Short mmCIF file of C-alpha atoms in Angstrom, two decimals:
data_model
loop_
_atom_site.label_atom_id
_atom_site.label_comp_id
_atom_site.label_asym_id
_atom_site.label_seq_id
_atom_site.Cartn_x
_atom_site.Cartn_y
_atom_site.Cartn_z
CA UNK A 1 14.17 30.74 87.70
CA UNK A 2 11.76 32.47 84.74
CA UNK A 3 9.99 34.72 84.80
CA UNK A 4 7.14 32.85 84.58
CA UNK A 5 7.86 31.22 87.80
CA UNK A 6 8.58 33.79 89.79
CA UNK A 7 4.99 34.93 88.77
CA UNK A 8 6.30 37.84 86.47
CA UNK A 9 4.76 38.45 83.69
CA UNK A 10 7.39 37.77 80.33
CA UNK A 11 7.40 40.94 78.54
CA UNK A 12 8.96 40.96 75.07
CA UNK A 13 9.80 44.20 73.16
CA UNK A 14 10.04 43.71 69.59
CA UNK A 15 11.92 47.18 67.89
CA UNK A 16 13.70 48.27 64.57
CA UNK A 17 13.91 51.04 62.82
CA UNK A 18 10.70 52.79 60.75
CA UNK A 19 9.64 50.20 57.99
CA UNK A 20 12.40 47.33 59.16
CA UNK A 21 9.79 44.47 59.00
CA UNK A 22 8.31 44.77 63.45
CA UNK A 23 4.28 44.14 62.04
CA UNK A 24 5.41 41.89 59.58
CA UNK A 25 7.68 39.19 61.54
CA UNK A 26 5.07 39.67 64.46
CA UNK A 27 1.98 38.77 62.28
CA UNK A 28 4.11 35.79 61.03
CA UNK A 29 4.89 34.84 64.89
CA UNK A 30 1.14 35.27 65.18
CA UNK A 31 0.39 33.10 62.58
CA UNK A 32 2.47 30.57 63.66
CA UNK A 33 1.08 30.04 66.93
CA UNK A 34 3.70 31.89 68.55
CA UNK A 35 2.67 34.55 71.72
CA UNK A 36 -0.83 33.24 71.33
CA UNK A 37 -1.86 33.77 74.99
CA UNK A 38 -0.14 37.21 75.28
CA UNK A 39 -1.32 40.54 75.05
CA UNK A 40 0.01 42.47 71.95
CA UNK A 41 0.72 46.13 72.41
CA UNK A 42 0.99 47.90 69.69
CA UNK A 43 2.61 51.20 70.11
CA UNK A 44 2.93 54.28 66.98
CA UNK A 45 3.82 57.41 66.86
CA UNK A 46 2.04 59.00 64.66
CA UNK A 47 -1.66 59.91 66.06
CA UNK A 48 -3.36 57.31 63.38
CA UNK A 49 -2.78 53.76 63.88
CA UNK A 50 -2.17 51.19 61.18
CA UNK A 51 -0.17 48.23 62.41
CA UNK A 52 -3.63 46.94 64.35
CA UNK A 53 -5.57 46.30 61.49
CA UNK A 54 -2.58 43.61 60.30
CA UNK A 55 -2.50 41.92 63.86
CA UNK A 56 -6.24 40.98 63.85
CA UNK A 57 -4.86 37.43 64.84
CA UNK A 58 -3.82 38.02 68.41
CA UNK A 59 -5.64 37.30 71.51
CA UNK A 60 -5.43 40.45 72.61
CA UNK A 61 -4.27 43.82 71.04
CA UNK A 62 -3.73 47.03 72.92
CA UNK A 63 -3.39 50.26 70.64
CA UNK A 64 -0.89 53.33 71.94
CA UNK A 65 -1.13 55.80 69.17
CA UNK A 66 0.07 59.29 69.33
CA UNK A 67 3.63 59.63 70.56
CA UNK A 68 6.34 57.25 70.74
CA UNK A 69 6.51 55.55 74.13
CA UNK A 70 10.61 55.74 74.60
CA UNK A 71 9.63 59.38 74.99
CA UNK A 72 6.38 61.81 75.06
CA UNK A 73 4.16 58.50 74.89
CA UNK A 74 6.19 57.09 77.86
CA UNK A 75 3.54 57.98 81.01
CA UNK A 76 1.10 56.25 78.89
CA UNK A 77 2.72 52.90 78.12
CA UNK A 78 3.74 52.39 81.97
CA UNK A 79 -0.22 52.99 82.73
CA UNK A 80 -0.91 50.53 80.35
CA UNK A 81 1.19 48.05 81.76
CA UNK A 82 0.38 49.21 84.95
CA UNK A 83 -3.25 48.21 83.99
CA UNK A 84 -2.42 44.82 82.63
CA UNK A 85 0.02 43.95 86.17
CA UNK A 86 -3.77 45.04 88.19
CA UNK A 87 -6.12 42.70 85.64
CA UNK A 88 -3.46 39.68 85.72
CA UNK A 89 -3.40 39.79 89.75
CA UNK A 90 -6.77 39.42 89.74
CA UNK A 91 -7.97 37.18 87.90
CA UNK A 92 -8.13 34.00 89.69
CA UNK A 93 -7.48 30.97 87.51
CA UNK A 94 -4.24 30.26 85.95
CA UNK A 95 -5.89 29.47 82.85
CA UNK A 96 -7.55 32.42 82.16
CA UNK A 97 -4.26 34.73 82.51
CA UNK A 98 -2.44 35.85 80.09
CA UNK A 99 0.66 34.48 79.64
CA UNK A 100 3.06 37.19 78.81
CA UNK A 101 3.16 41.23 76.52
CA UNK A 102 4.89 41.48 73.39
CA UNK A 103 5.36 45.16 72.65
CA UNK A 104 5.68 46.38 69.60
CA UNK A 105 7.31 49.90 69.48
CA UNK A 106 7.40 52.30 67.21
CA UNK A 107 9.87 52.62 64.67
CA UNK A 108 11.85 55.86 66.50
CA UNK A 109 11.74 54.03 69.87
CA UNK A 110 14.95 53.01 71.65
CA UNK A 111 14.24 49.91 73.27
CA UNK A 112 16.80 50.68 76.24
CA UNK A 113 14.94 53.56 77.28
CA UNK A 114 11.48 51.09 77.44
CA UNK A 115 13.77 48.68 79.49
CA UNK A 116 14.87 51.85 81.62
CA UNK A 117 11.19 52.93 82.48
CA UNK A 118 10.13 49.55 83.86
CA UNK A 119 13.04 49.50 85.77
CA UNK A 120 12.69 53.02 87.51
CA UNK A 121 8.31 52.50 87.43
CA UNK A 122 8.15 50.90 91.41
CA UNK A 123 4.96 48.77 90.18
CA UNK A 124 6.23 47.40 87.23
CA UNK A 125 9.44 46.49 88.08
CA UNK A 126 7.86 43.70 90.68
CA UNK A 127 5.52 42.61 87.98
CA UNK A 128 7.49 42.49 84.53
CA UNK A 129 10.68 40.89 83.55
CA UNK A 130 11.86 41.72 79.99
CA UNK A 131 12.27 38.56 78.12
CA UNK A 132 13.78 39.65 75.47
CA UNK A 133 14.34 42.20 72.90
CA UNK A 134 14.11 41.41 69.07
CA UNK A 135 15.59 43.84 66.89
CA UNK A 136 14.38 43.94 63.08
CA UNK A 137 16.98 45.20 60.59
CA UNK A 138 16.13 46.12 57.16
CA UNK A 139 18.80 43.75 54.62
CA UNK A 140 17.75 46.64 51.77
CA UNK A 141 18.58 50.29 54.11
CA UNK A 142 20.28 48.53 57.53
CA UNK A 143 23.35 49.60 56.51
CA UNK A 144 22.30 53.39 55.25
CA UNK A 145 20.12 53.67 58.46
CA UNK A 146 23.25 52.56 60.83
CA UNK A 147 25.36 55.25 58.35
CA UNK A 148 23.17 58.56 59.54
CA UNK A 149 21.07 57.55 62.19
CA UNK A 150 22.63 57.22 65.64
CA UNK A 151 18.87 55.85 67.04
CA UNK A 152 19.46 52.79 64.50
CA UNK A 153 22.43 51.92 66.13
CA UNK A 154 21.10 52.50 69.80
CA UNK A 155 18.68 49.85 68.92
CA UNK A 156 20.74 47.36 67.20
CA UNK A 157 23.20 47.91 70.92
CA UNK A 158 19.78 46.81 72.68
CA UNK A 159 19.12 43.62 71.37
CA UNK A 160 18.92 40.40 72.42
CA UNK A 161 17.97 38.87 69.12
CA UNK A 162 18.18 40.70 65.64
CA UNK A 163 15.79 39.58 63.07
CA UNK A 164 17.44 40.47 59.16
CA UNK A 165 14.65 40.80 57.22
CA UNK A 166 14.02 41.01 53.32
CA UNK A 167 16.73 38.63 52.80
CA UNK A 168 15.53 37.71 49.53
CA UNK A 169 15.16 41.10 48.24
CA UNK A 170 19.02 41.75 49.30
CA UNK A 171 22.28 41.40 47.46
CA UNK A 172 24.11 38.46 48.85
CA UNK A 173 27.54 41.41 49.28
CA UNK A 174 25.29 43.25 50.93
CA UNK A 175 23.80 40.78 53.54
CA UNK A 176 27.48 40.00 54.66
CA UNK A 177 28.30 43.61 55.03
CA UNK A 178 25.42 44.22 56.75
CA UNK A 179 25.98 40.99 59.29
CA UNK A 180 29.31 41.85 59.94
CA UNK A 181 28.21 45.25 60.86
CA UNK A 182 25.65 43.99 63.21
CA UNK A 183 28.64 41.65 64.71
CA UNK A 184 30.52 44.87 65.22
CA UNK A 185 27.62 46.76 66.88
CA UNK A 186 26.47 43.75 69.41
CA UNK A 187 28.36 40.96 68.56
CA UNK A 188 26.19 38.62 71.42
CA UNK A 189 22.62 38.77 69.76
CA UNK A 190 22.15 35.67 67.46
CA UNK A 191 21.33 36.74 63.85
CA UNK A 192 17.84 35.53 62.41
CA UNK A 193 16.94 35.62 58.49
CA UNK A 194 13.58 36.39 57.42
CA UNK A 195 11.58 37.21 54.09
CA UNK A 196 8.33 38.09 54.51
CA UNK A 197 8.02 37.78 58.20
CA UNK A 198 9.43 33.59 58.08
CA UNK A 199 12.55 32.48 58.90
CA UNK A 200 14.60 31.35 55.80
CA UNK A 201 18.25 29.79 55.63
CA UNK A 202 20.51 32.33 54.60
CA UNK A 203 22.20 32.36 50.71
CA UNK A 204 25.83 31.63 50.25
CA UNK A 205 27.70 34.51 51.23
CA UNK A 206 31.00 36.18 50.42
CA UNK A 207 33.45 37.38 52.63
CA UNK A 208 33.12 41.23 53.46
CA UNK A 209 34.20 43.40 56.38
CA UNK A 210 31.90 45.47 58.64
CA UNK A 211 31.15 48.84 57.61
CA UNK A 212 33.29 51.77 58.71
CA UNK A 213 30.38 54.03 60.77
CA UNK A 214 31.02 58.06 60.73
CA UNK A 215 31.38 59.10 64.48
CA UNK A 216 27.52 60.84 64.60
CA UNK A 217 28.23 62.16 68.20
CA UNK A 218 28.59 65.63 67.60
CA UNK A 219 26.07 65.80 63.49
CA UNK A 220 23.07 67.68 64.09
CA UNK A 221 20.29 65.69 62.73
CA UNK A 222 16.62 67.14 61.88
CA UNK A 223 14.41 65.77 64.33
CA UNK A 224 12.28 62.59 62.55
CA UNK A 225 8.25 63.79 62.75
CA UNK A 226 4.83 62.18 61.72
CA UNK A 227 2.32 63.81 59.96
CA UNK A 228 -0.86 62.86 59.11
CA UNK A 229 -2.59 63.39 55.93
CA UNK A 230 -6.17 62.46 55.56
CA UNK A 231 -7.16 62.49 52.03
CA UNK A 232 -10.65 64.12 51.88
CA UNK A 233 -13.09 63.03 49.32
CA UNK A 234 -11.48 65.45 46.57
CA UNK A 235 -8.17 63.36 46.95
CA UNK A 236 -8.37 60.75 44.30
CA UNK A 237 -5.72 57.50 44.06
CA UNK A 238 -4.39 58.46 40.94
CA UNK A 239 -3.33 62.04 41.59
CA UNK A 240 -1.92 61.02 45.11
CA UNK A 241 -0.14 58.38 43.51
CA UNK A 242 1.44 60.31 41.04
CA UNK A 243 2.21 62.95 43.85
CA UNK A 244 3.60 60.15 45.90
CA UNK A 245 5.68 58.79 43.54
CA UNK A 246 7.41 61.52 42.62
CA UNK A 247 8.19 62.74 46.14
CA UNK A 248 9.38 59.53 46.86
CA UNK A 249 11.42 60.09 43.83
CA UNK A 250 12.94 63.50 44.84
CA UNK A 251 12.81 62.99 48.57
CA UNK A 252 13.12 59.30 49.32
CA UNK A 253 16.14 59.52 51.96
CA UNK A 254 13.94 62.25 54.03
CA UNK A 255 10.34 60.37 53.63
CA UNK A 256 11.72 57.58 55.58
CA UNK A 257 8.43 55.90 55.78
CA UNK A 258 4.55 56.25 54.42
CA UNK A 259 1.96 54.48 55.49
CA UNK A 260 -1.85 54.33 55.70
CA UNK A 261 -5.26 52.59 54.46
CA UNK A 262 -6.90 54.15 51.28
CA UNK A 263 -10.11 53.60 49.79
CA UNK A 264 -10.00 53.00 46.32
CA UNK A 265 -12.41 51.55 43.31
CA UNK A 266 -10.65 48.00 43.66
CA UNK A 267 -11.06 47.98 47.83
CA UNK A 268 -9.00 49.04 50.96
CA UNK A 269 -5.78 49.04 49.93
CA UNK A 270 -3.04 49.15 52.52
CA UNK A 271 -0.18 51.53 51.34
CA UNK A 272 3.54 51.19 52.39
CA UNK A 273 7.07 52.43 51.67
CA UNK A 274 10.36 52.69 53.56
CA UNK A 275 12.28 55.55 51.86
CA UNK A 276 12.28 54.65 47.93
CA UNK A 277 10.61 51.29 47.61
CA UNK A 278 7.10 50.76 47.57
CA UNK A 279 5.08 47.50 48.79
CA UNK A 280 2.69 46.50 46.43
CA UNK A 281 -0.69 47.58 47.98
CA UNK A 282 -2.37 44.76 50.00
CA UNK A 283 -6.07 44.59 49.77
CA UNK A 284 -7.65 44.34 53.21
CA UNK A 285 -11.04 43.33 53.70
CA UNK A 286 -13.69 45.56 54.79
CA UNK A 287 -13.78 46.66 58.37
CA UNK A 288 -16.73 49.09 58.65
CA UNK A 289 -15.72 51.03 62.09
CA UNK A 290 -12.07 52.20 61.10
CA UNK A 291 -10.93 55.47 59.97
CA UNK A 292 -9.29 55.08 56.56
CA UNK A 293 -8.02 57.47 53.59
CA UNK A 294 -5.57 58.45 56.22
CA UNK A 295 -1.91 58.53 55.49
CA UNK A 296 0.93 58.95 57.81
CA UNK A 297 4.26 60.63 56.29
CA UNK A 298 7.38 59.94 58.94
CA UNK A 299 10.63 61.57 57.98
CA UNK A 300 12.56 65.28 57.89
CA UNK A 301 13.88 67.81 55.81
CA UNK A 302 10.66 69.51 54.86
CA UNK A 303 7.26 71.19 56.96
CA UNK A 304 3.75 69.92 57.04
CA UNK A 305 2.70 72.74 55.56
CA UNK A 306 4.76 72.16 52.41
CA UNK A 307 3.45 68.37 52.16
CA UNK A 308 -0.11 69.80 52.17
CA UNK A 309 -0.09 72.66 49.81
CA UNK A 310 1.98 70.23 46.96
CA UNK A 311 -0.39 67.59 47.67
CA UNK A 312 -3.20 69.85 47.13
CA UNK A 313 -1.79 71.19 43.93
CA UNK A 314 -1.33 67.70 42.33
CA UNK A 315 -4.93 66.60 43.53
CA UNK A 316 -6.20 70.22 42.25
CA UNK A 317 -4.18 69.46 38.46
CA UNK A 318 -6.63 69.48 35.69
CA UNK A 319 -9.58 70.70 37.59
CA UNK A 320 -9.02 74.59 37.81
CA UNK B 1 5.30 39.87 25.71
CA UNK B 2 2.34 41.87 23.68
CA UNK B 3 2.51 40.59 20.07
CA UNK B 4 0.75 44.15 18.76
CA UNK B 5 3.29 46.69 21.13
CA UNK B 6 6.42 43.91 22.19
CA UNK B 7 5.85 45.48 25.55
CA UNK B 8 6.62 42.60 28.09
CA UNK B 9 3.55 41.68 31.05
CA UNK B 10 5.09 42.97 33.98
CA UNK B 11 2.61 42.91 37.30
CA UNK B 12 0.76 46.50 37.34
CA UNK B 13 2.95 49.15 39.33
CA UNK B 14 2.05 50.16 42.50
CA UNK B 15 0.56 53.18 41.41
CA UNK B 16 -1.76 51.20 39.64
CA UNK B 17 -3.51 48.84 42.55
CA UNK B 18 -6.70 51.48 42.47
CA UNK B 19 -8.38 50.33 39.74
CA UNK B 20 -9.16 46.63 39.21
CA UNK B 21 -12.05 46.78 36.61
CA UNK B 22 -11.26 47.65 32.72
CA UNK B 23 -12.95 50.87 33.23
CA UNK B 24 -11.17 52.31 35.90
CA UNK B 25 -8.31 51.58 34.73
CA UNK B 26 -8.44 53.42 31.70
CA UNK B 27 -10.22 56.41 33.73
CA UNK B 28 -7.30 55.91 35.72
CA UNK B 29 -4.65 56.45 33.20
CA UNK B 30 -6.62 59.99 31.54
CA UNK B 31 -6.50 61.13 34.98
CA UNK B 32 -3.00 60.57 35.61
CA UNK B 33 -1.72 62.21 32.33
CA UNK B 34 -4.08 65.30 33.42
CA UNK B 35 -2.28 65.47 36.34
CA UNK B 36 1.06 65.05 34.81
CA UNK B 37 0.21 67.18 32.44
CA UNK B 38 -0.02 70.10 35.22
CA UNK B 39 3.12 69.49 36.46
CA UNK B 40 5.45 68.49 33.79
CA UNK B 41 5.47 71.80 31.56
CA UNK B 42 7.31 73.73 34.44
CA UNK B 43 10.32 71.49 33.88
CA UNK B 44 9.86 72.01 29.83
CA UNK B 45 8.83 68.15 29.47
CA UNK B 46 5.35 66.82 28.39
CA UNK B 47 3.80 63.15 28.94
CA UNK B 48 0.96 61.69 26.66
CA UNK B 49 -0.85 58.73 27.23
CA UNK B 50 -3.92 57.88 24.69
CA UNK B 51 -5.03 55.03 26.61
CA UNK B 52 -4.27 52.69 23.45
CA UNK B 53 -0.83 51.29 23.92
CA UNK B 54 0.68 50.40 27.03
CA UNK B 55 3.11 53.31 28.87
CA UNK B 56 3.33 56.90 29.15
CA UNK B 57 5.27 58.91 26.03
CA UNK B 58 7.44 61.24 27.18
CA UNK B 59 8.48 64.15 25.86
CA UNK B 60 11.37 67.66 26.40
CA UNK B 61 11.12 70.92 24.42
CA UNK B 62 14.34 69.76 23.44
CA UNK B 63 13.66 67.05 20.89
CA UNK B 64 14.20 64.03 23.39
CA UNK B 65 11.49 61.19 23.60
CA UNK B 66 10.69 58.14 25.30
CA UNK B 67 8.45 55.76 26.38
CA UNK B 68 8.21 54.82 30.13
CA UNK B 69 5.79 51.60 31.73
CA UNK B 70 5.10 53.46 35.31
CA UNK B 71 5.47 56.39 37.17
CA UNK B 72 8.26 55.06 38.97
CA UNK B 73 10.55 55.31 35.93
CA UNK B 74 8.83 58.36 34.24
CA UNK B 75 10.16 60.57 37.36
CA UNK B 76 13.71 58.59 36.68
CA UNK B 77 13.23 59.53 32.48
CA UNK B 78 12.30 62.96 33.75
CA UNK B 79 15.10 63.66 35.88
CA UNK B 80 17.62 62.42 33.59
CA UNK B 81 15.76 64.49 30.77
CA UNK B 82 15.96 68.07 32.24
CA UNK B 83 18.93 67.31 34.78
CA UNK B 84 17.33 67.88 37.90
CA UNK B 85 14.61 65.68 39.72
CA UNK B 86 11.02 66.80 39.60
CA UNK B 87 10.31 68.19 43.75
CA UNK B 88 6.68 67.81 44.65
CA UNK B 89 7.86 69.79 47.53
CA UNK B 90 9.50 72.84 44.99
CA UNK B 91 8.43 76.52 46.06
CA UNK B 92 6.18 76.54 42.25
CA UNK B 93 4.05 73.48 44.26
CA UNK B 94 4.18 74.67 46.93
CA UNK B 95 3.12 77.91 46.56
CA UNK B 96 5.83 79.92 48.65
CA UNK B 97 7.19 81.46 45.43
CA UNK B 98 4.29 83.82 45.29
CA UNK B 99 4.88 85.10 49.14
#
């Protein structure tokens, strides 16, 4: 029987690691008329949201900000839900329900441990069934990520469907090293290929064996962190972007991800990187009530403190 | 290709997406070498960009010279110039030299 007709509602958690491809795929899914009657939660750690202003397609978008909800942000998510479960039992008509959540975590959320605090919330467990669990792997830094990062692998071990995306930014070597890693780490979940968010057949690859992965049991990592920068009115585009570039430069393996909307002469520009490469800024239209010239920095290896006193010397360059 | 500097059209760098009008571009560009300009002489390099021809020229106290499209490769030219990367995050940005 489904979930749907037991009455459940059909929960999917989408996951990945930070800057895999999650918004991306799901505004494609969007797009596509895929999950059109479901809610969309999107969940970020850091305390500024960005994802929502890409998703503007979905029926319905729920914003957790401010704490990733495998962890600190995990009271809040099950109220959430909680809230949704109350709202779908009453409302009377079929049609007007909602016909299922996809979640979208954040990027340092282990999807297990969502799975784990439906199971153990007494409400929720009566009310949601997880559908499934799509995994988005990065075909440029999968392989670097599932190297140092033992939450990259937890999350690859939790799917039920891995999405590869930026295939056609890859290597074709790489691709197969990185698929028959994946087939090492959870050999059941069928393998998806995407570039740009849409599903594309996958080149003509060469033999290669799965990566050897270091035992990370007992390394002491650097906790990952968000900060938030909001550029004031003194910050101008050029000096951050010099700034930017060259810390992405120097300290692209610990920035593991940037992201944020800045105001600029030529519009709203949204800003992204996952550890060295840059997207080329996408202009967004205007959207009068949200908070922009804010930019989240998510990585380790350095303080906040040290982030804000070099970006205020670059901005400050010239003008002493 | 530019017939007058052989410089091929690439699509503008990343850095570059501010400024969509002539003007700001060019404001764009003086402001970015001022900035360089603060931060380069530490690690005995300088950059110069006139505006006129496409790229910033850059330059070591040691006699080497070359021309880089974006600020992407400059901090690649610059690291291979003066054998160590240029860290935005570096106690003389930061600040915590002087403590």
């Amino acid at each position: 029987m489904t979930g749907a007709a037991e009455g459940r509602i059909r929960l999917t958690i989408l996951g990945g690691f930070l800057g895999s491809g999650k918004t991306t795929w799901l505004r494609h899914q969007l797009h596509a008329g895929a999950y059109a009657h479901a809610v969309v939660m999107v969940n970020e750690a850091a305390e500024t949201p960005v994802d929502d202003a890409l998703l503007g397609r979905s029926d319905r978008l729920v914003v957790l900000a401010g704490g990733c909800c495998c962890c600190v942000g995990r009271d809040r998510l099950v109220a959430a839900l909680r809230l949704l479960c109350d709202e779908r039992s009453r409302d009377g008509s079929p049609a007007d329900r909602f016909d299922g959540i996809v979640l979208e975590t954040s990027g340092l959320a282990d999807p297990a441990a969502i799975v784990e605090a439906i199971r153990a919330d007494p409400v929720l467990v009566h009310h949601i069934v997880v559908a499934e669990i799509v995994v988005t792997v990065d075909a440029l830094h999968g392989i670097a990520e599932l190297r140092g990062e033992p939450l990259g692998r937890r999350q690859i071990e939790a799917a039920t469907r891995l999405v590869v995306t930026k295939v056609d930014a890859a290597e074709p070597a790489g691709i197969a090293r990185l698929l028959a890693t994946l087939k090492t780490l959870n050999p059941d979940a069928p393998v998806e290929a995407t570039a740009r968010g849409s599903a594309i057949d996958l080149p003509d690859l060469p033999p290669a064996e799965a990566e050897d992965l270091p035992d990370l049991a007992g390394a002491a990592s650097a906790p990952i962190f968000p900060i938030r920068i909001e550029l004031g009115e003194d910050v101008d585009w050029t000096a951050f972007t010099v700034w930017l570039s060259a810390l992405l430069h120097a300290r692209g393996d610990d920035v593991m991800r940037a992201k944020g909307v800045v105001r600029t002469p030529a519009g709203r520009l949204l800003l992204q990187s996952v550890r060295k490469v840059v997207q080329r800024p996408e202009i967004l239209p205007p959207q009068p009530d949200r908070e922009d010239d804010t930019i989240v920095l998510i990585g380790r290896g350095y303080t906040e403190e040290q982030i804000r006193a070099s970006l205020d010397y670059f901005v400050r360059a010239g003008r002493r | 290709m530019c017939a007058s500097c052989g410089f091929p059209a690439a699509p503008s760098h990343w850095t570059e997406a501010g400024a969509a009008e002539p003007h700001d571009r060019l404001r764009s560009r003086f402001r970015r070498s001022q900035v360089l300009r603060a931060v380069l002489p530490s690690y005995g390099l300088s950059a110069h960009d006139g505006g006129v021809v496409p790229g910033i020229q850059l330059s070591s106290l040691t006699g080497g010279e070359t021309i880089v499209p974006n600020l992407e490769d400059l901090w690649v030219a610059a690291e291979r110039m003066c054998g160590r990367a240029v860290d935005p995050l570096d106690p003389r940005f930061t600040g915590t030299a002087r403590s």
